[in-house]
Coordinates of C-alpha atoms in Angstrom, one line a residue:
Chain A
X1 CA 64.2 194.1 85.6
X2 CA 65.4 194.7 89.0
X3 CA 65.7 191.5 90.9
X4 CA 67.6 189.2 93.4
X5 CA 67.6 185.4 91.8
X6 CA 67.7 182.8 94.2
X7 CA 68.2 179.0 93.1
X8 CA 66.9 176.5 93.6
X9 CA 63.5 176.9 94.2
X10 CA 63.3 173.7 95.6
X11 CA 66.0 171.5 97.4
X12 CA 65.3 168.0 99.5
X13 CA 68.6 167.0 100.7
X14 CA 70.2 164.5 103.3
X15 CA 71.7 164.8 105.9
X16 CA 75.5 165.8 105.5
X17 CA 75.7 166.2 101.7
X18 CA 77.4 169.8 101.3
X19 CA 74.6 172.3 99.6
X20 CA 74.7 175.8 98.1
X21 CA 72.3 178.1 97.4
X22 CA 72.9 180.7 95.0
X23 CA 71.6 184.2 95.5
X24 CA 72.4 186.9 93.0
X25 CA 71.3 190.5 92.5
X26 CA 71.5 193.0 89.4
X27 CA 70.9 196.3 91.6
X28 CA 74.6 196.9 92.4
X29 CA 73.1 196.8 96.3
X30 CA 76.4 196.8 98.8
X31 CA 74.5 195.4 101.1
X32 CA 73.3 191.6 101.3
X33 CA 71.8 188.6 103.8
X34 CA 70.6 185.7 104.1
X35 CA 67.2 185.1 106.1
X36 CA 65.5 181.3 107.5
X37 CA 61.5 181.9 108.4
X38 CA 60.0 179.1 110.3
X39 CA 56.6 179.0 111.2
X40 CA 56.1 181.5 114.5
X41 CA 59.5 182.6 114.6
X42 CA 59.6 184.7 111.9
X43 CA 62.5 186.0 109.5
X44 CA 65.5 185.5 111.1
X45 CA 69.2 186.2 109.8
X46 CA 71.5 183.8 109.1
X47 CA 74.7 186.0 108.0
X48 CA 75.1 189.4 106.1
X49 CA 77.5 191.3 103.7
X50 CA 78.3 195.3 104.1
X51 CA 79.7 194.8 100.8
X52 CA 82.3 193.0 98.5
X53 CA 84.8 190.6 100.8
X54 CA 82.8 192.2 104.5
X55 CA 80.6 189.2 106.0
X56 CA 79.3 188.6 108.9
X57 CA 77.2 186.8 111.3
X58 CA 73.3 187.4 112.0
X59 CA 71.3 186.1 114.9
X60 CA 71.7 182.1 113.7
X61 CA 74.3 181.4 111.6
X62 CA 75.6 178.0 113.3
X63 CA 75.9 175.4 110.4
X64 CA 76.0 178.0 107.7
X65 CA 78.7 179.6 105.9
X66 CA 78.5 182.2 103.4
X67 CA 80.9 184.4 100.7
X68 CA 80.9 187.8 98.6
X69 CA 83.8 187.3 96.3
X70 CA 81.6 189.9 94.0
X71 CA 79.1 192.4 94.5
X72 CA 76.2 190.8 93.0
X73 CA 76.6 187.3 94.4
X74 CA 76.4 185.9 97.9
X75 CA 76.0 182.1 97.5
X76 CA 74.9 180.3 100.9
X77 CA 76.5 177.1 101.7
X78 CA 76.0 174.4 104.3
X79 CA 78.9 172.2 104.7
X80 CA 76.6 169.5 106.6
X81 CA 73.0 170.0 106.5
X82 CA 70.8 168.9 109.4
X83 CA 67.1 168.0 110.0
X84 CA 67.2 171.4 112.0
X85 CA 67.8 173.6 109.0
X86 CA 64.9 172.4 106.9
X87 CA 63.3 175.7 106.5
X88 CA 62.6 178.1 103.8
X89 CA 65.6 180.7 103.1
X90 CA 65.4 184.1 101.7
X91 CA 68.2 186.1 100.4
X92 CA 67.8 189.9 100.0
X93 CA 69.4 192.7 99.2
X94 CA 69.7 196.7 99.7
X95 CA 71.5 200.3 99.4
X96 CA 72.3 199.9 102.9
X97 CA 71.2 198.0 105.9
X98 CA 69.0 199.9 107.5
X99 CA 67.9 203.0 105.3
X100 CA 66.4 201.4 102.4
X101 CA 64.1 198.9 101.6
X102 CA 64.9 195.2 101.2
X103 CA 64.6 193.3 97.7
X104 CA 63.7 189.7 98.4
X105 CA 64.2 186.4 96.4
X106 CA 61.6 184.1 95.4
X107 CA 62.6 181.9 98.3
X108 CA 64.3 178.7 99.1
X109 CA 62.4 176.1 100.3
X110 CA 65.0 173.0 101.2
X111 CA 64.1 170.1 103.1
X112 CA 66.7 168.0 104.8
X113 CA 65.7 164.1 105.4
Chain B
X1 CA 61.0 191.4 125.6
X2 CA 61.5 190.8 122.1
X3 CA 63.0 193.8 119.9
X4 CA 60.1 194.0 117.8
X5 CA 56.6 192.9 118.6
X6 CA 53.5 192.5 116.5
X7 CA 50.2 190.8 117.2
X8 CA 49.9 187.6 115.0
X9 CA 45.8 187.8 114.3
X10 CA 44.6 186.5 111.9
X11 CA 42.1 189.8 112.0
X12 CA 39.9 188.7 109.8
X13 CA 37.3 191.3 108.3
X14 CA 34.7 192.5 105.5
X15 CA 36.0 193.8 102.1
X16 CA 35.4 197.7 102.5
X17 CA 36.1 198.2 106.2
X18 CA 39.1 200.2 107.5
X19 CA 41.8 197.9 109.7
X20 CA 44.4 199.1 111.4
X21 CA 47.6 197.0 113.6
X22 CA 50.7 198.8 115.3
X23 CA 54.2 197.4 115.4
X24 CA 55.9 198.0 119.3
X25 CA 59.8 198.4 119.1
X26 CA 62.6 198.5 122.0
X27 CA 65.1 200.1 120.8
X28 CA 64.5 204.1 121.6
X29 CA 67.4 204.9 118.8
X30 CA 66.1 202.9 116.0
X31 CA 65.6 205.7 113.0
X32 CA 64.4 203.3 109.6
X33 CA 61.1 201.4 109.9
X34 CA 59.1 200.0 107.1
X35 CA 56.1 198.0 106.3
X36 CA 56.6 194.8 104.6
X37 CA 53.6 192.4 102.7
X38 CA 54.0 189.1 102.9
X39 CA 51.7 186.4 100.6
X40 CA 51.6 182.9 101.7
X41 CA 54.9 181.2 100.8
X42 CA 56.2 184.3 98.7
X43 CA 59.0 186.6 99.8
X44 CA 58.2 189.8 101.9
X45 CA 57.6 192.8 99.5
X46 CA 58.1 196.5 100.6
X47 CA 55.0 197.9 101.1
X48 CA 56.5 201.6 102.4
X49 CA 58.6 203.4 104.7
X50 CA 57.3 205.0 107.5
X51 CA 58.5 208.4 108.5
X52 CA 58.2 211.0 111.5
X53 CA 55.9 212.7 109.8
X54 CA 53.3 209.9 108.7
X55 CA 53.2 209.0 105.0
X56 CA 50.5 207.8 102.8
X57 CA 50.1 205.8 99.8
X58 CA 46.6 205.3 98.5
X59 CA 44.2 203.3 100.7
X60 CA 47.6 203.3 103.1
X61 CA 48.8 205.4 105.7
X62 CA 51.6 204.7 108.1
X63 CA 52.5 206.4 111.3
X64 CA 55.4 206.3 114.0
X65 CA 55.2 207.5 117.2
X66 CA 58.3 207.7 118.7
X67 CA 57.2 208.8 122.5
X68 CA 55.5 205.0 122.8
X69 CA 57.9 203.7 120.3
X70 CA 54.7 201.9 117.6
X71 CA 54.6 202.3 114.3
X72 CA 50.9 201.6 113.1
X73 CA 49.2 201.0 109.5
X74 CA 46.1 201.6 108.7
X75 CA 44.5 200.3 105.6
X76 CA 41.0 201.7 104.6
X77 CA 39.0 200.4 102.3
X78 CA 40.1 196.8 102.3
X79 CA 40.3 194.8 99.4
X80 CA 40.1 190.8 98.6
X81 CA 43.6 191.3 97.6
X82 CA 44.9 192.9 101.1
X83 CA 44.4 189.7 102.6
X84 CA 48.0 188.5 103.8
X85 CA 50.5 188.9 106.5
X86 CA 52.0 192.9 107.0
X87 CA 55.8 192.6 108.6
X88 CA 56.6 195.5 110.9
X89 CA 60.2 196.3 110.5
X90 CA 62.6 198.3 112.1
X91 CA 66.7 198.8 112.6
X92 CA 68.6 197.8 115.3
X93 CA 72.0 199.1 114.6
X94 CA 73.9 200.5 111.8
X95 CA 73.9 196.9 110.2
X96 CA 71.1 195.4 111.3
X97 CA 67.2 195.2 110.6
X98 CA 64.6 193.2 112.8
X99 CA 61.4 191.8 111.4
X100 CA 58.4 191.6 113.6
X101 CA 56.5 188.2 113.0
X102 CA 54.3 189.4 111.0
X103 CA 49.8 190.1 111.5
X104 CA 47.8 188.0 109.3
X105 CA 44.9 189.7 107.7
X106 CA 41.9 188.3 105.5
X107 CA 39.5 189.9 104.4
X108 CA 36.3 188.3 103.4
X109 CA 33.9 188.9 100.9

């Protein structure tokens, strides 16, 4: 089955203790980012991947690094979580950025206390 | 003036009825938008593209207008299992997509 796996589900988390979230995706998509959605702002992106080694940033990716050592994977990490990024996190993935569809993950939800 | 602009609702209406929202976008040289579905807490699912030419799926039917720049979807026949929030989305550059906020819909019994 086509699909992009994101893990955990769940995360609660402290403040400053180093996190990643995995993200993988068996479509062979080139294309890849990372997403937050907070209530009334929508989705917004964090950081993106043209393809395997090509990263860059989105519209908030302060406190967020991310990698594409591989084409399927594109793990996000925060090196020093804050109560600010509590939010729920999507990865996705696609043919190209802008002329196909995206595949989403189940979703992230990751609380930091 | 934000990029991409949706009205929130929540339209709320009766099962059967036809409902219909638009999508506003800035960007005159934007060429891909899409309808997304989104269920409460679940990831956004495409729902279809939208093309110069109007496209329908089913009970669907998606249109652009590029001389006012809206995109609109129109949804007849609504079912119990419409009810959720509809993402308008459209590109920004070669690289980039925006998502609108996204219009709740319920429909009641």
């Amino acid at each position: 089955e086509a699909q992009v796996t994101q893990n955990p589900r769940y995360l609660i988390t402290v403040t400053g203790k180093k996190l990643t979230v995995t993200c993988s995706q068996n479509m062979n998509h080139e294309y890849m980012s990372w997403y937050r959605q907070d209530p009334g702002l929508g989705l917004r992106q964090i950081y993106y991947s043209m393809n395997v080694e090509v990263t860059d940033k989105g519209d908030v990716p302060e406190g967020y690094k991310v990698s594409r050592k591989e084409k399927r994977n594109f793990p996000l990490i925060l090196e020093s979580p804050s109560p600010n990024q509590t939010s729920l996190y999507f990865c996705a993935s696609s043919l190209s950025a802008r002329e196909s569809g995206y595949t989403f993950g189940s979703g992230t939800r990751l609380t930091v206390v | 003036r934000k990029e991409v602009e949706q009205d929130p609702g929540p339209f709320n209406v009766p099962e059967g009825a036809t409902v219909a929202f638009n999508c506003t976008y800035s960007n005159s040289a934007s060429q891909s938008f899409f309808w997304y579905r989104q269920d409460c807490r679940k990831e956004p699912k495409l729902l279809m593209s939208v093309y110069s030419s109007g496209n329908e799926d089913g009970r669907f039917t998606a249109q652009l207008n590029r001389a006012s720049q809206y995109i609109s979807l129109l949804i007849r026949d609504s079912k119990l299992s419409d009810s959720a929030t509809y993402l308008c989305v459209v590109d920004s550059s070669a690289s980039k997509i925006i998502f609108g906020s996204g219009t709740r819909l319920s429909i009641r019994p």
